[in-house]
C-alpha positions in Angstrom: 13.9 -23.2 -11.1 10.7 -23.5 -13.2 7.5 -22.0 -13.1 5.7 -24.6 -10.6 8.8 -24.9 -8.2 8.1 -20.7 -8.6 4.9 -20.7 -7.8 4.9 -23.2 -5.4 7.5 -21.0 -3.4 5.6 -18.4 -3.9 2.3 -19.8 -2.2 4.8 -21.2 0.9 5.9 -17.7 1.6 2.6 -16.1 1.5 1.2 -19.0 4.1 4.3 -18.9 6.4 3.5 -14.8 6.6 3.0 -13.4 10.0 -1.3 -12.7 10.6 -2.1 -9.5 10.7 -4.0 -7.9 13.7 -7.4 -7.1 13.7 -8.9 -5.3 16.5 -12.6 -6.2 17.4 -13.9 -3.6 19.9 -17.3 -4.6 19.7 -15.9 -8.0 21.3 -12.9 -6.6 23.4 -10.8 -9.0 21.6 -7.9 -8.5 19.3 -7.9 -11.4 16.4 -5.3 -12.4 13.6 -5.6 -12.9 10.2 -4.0 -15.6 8.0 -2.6 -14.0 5.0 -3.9 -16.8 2.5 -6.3 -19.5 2.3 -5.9 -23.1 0.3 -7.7 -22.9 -3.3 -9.8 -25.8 -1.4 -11.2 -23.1 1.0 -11.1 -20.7 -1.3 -13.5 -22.5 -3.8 -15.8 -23.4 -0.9 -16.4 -19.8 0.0 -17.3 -19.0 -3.9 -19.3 -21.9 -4.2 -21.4 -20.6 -1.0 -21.3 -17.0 -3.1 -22.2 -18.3 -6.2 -25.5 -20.4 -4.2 -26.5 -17.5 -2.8 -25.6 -18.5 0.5 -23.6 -15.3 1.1 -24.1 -15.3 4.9 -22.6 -19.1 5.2 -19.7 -17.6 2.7 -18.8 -14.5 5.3 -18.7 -17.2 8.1 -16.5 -19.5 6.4 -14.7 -16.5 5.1 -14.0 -16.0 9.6 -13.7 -20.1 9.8 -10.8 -19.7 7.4 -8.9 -16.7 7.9 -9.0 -15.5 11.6 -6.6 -17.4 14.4 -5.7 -15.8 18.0 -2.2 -15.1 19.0 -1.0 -19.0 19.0 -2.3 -19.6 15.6 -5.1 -21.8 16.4 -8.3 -21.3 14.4 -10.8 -18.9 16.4 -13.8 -20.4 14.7 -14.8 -23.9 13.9 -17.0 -25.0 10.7 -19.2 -26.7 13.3 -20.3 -22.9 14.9 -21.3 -21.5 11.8 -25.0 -21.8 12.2 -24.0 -20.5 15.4 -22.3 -17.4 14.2 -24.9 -17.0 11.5 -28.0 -16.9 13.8 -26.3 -15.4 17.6 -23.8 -12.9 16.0 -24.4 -9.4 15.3 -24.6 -9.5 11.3 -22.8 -6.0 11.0 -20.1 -6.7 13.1 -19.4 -9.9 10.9 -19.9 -8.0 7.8 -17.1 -5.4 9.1 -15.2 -8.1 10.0 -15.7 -9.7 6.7 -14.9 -6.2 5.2 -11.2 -5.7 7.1 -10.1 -9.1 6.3 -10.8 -8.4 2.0 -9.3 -5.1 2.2 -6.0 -6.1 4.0 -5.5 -8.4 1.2 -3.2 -7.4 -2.0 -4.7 -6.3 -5.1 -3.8 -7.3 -8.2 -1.4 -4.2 -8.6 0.2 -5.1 -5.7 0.3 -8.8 -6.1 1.9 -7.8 -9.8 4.4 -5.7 -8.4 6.2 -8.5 -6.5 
């Protein structure tokens, strides 16, 4: 197998990997996140960053990664000015917060 097949088998298992759950008590609601994101996605929310639209990057961040129990996206990209201007900021920023720290370091990553 080379090195693309590798990493391309690589990439299928990490998106096929159950969500974890997040609790949300501020909300009474227990979310999921998606293990991974598409480089697409990924660059969007770095592009945001790198504008200095950091707010519109921790939305998009929640557009991307959190789905309920059947998989279905919680958030749309339409409801972001939503979320940015009717949400409470520190919940989303805690939010924001659980989803990057559940996700594998570099140690980790190099480990498997």
């Amino acid at each position: 197998m080379g090195v693309l097949e590798r990493a391309k088998q690589h990439y299928a298992e990490r998106m096929a990997a159950e969500p974890r759950a997040l609790r949300i008590p501020e909300w009474d609601v227990t979310v999921y996140v998606k293990p991974a994101m598409t480089l697409g996605q990924m660059g969007e929310i770095m592009e945001l960053s790198r504008d200095g639209k950091s707010a519109e990057a921790m939305v998009m961040t929640l557009v991307h990664r959190l789905v309920d129990e059947e998989g279905k996206p919680v958030f749309r990209k339409v409801e972001r000015t939503e979320l940015m201007r009717g949400v409470d900021p520190d919940v989303l920023a805690r939010i924001v917060t659980e989803i990057n720290a559940g996700d594998p370091d570099e140690d980790e990553i190099a480990k498997n």
